[in-house]
N, CA, C and O atoms as a MOPAC input file, in Angstrom:
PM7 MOZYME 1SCF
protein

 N    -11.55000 1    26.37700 1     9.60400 1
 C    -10.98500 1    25.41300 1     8.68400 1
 C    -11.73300 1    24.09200 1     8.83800 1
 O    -11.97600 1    23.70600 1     9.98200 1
 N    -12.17400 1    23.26100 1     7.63900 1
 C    -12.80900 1    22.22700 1     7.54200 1
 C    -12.44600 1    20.96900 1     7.33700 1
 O    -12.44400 1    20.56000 1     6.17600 1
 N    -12.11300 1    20.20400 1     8.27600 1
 C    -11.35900 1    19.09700 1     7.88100 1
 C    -11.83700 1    18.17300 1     6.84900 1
 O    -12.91300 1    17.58000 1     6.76900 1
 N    -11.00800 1    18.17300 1     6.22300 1
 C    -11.79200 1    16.80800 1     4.72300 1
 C    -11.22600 1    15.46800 1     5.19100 1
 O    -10.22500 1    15.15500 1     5.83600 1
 N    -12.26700 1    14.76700 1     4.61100 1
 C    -12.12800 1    13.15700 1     4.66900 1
 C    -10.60400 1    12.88400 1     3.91700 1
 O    -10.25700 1    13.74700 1     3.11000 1
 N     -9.60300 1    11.62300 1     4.16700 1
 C     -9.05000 1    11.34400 1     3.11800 1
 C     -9.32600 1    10.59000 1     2.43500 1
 O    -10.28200 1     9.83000 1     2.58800 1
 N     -8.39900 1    10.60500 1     1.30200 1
 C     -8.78700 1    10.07800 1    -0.04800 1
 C     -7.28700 1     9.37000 1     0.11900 1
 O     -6.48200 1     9.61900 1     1.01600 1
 N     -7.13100 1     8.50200 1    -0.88300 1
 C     -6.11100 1     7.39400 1    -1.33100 1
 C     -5.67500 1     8.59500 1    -2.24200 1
 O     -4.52900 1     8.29800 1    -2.58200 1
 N     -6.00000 1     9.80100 1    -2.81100 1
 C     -5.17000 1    10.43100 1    -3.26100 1
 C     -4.24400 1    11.58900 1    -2.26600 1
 O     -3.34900 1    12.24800 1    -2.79600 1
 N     -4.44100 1    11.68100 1    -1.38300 1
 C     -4.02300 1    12.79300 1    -0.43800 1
 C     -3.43300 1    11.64200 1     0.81200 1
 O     -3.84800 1    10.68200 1     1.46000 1
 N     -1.91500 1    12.64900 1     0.60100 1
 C     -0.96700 1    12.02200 1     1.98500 1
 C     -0.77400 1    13.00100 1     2.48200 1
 O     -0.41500 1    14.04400 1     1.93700 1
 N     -1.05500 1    12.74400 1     3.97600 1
 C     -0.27400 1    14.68400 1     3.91000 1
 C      1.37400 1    14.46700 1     4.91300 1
 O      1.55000 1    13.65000 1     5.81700 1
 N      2.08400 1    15.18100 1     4.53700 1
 C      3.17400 1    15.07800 1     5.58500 1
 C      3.89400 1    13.59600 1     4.77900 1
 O      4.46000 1    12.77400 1     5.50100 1
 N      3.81500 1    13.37400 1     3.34400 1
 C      4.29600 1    11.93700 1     3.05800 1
 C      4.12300 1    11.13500 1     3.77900 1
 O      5.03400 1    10.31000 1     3.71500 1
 N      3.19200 1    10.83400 1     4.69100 1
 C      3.13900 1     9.74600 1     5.74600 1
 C      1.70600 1     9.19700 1     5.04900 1
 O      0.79000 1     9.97500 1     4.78300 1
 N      1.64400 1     7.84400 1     4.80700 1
 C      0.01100 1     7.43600 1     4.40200 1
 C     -0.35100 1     7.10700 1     5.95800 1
 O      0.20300 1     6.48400 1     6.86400 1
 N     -2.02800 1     8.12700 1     5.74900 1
 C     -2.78600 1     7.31300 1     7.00400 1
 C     -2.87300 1     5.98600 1     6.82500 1
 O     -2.73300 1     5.41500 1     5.74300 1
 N     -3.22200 1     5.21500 1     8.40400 1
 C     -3.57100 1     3.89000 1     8.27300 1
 C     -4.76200 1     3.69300 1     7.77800 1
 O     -4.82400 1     2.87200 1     6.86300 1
 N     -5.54300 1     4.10800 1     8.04900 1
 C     -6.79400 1     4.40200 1     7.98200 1
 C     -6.89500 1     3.89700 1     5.68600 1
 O     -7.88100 1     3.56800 1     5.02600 1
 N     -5.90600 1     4.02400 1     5.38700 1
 C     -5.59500 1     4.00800 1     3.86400 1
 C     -4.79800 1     2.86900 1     3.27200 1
 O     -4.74700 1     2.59900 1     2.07200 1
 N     -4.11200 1     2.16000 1     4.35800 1
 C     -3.52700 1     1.22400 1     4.24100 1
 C     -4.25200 1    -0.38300 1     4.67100 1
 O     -5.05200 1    -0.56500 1     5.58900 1
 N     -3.89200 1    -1.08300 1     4.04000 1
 C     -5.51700 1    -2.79900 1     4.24800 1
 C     -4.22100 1    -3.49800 1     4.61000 1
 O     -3.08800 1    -3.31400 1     4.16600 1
 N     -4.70400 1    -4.41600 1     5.60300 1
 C     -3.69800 1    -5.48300 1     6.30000 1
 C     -3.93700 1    -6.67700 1     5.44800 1
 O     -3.09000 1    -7.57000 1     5.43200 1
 N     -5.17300 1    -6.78000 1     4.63800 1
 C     -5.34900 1    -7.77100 1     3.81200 1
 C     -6.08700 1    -9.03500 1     4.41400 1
 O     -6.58700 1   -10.00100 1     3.83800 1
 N     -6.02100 1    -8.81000 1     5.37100 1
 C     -7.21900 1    -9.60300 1     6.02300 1
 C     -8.65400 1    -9.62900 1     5.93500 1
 O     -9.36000 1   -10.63700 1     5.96100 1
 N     -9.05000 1    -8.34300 1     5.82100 1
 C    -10.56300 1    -8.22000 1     5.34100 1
 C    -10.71900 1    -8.47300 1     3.82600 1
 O    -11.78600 1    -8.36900 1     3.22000 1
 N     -9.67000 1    -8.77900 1     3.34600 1
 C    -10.57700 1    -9.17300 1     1.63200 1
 C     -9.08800 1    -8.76600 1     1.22200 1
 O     -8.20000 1    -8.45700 1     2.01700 1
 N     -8.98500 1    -8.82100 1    -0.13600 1
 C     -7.80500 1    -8.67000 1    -1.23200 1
 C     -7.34000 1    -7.56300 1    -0.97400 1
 O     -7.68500 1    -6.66700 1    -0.20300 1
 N     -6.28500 1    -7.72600 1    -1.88700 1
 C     -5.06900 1    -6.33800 1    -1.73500 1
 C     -4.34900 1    -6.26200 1    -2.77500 1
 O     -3.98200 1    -7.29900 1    -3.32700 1
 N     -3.94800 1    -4.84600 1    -3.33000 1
 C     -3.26700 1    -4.46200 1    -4.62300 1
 C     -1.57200 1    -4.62600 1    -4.10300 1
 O     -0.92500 1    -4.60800 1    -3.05600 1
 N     -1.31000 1    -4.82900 1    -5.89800 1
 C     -0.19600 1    -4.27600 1    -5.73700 1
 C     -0.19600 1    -2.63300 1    -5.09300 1
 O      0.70100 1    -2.59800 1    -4.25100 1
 N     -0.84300 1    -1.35700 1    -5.19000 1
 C     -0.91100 1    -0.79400 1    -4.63700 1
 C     -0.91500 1    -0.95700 1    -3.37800 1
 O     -0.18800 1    -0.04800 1    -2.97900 1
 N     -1.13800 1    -1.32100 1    -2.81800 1
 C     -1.17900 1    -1.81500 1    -0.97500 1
 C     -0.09900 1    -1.93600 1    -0.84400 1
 O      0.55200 1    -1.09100 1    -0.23000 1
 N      0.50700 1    -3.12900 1    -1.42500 1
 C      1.56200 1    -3.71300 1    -1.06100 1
 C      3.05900 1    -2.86800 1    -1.25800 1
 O      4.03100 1    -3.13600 1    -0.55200 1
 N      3.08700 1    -1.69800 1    -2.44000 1
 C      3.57000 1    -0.20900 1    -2.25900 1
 C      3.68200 1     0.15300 1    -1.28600 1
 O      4.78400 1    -0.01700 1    -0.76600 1
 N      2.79300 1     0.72800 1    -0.63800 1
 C      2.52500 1     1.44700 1     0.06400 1
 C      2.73800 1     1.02800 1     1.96600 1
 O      3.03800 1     1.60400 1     3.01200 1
 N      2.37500 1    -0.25100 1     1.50800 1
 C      2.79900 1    -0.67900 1     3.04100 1
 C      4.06000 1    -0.88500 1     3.34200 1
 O      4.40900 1    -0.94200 1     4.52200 1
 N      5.12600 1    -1.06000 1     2.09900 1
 C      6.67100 1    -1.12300 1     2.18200 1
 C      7.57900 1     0.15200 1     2.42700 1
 O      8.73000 1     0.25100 1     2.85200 1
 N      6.26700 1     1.48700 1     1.83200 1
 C      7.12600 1     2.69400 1     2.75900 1
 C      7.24700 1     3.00900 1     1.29500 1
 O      6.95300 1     4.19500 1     1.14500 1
 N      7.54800 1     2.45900 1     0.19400 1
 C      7.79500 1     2.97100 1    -1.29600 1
 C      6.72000 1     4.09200 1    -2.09300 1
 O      5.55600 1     4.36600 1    -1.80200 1
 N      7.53200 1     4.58400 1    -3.13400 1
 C      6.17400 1     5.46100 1    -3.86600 1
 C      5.66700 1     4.16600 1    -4.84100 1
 O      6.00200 1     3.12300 1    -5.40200 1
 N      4.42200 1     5.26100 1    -4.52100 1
 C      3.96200 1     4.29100 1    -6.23800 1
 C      4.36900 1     4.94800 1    -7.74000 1
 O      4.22000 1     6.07500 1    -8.21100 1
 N      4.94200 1     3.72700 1    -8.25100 1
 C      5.71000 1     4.41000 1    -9.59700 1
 C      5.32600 1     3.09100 1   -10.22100 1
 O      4.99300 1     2.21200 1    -9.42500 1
 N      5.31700 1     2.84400 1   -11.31600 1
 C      5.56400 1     1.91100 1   -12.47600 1
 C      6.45800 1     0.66900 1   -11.93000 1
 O      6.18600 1    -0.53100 1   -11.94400 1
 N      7.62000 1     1.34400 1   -11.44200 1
 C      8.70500 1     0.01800 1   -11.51400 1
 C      8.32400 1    -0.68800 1    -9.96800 1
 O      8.31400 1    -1.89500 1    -9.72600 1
 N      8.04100 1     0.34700 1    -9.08200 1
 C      7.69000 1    -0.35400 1    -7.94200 1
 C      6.44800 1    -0.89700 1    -8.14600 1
 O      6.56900 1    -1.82800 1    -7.34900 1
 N      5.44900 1    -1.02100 1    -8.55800 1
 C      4.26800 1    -2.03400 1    -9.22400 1
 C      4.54700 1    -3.07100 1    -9.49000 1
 O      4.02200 1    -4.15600 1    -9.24100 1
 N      5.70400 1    -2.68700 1   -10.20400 1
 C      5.94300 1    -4.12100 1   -11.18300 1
 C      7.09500 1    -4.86500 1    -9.98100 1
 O      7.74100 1    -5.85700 1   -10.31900 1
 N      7.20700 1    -4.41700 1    -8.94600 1
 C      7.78800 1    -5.29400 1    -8.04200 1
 C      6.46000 1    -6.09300 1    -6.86000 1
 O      6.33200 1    -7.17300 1    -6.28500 1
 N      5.81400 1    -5.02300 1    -6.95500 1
 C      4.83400 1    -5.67200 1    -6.11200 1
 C      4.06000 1    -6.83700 1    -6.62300 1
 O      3.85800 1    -7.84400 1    -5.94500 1
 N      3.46200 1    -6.59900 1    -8.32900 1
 C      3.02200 1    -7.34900 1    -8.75300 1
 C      3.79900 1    -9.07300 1    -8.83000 1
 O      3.45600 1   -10.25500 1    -8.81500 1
 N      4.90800 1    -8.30900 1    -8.90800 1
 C      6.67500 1   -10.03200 1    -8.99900 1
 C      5.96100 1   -10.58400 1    -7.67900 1
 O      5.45900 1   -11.70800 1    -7.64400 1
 N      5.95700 1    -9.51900 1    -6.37200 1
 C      6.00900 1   -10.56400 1    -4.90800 1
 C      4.91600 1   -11.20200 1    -4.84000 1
 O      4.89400 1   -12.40600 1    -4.58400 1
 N      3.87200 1   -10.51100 1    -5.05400 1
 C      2.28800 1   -10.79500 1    -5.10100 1
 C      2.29400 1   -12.64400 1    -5.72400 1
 O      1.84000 1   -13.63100 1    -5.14500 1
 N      2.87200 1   -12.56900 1    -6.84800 1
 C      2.70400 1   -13.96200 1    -6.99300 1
 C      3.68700 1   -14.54800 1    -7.06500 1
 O      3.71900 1   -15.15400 1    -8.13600 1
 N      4.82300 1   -14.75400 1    -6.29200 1
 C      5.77300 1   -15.47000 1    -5.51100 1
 C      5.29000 1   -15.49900 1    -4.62700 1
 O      5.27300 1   -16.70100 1    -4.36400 1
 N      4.54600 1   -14.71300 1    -3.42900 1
 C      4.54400 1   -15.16700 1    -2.00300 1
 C      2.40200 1   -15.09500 1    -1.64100 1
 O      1.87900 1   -15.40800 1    -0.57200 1
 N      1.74900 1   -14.66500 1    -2.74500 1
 C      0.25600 1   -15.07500 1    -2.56600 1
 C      0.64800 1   -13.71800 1    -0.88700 1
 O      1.62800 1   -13.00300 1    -0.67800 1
 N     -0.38700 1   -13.88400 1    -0.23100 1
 C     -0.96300 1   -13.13600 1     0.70500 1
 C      0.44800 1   -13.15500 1     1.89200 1
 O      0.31000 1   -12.42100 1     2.87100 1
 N      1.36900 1   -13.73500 1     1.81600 1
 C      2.11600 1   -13.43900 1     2.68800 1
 C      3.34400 1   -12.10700 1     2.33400 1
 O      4.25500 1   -11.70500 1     3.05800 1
 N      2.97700 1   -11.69800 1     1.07700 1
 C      3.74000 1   -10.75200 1     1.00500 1
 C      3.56900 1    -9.14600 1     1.90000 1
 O      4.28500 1    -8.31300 1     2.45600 1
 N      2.21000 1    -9.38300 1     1.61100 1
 C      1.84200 1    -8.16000 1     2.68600 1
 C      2.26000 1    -8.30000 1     4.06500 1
 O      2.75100 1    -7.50100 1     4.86300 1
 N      1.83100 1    -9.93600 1     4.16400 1
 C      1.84300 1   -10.31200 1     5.97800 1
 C      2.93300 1    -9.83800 1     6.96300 1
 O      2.82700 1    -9.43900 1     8.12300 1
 N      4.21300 1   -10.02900 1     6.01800 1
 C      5.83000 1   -10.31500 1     5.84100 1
 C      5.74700 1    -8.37500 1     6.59200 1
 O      6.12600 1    -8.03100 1     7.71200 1
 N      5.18500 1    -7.55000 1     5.59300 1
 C      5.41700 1    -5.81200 1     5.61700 1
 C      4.86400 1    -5.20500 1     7.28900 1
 O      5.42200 1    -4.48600 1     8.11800 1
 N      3.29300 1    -6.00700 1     7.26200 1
 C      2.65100 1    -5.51200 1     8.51600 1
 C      3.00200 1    -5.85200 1     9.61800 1
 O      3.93700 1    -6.65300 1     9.61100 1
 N      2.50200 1    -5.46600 1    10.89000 1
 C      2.77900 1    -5.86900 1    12.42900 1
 C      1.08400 1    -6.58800 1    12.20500 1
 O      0.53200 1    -7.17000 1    13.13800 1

């Protein structure tokens, strides 16, 4: 069996690797990120929440999610 690289499309076990997740420190971050680092799916309505925090709180919204 051949292990494959992941992709931002493949979770396995519903758990996202870290390895897939950005602390936002090295450069910008999506509303996708910011999904994803809250433990949420990505859907439409949760976007449109990330996108709300994203610009209410600028870069501390992620900060707020991570260790």
């Amino acid at each position: 069996m051949t292990e494959e690289p992941e992709t931002t499309s493949r979770v396995r076990g519903g758990i996202t690797p870290d390895s897939l997740l950005h602390s936002g420190a090295e450069g910008e971050f999506t509303a996708e990120d910011l999904v994803l680092a809250s433990g949420r799916d990505v859907n439409p309505k949760n976007l449109e929440w990330a996108e709300r925090r994203m610009a209410e709180k600028g870069r501390a919204a992620l900060d707020e999610l991570l260790p």
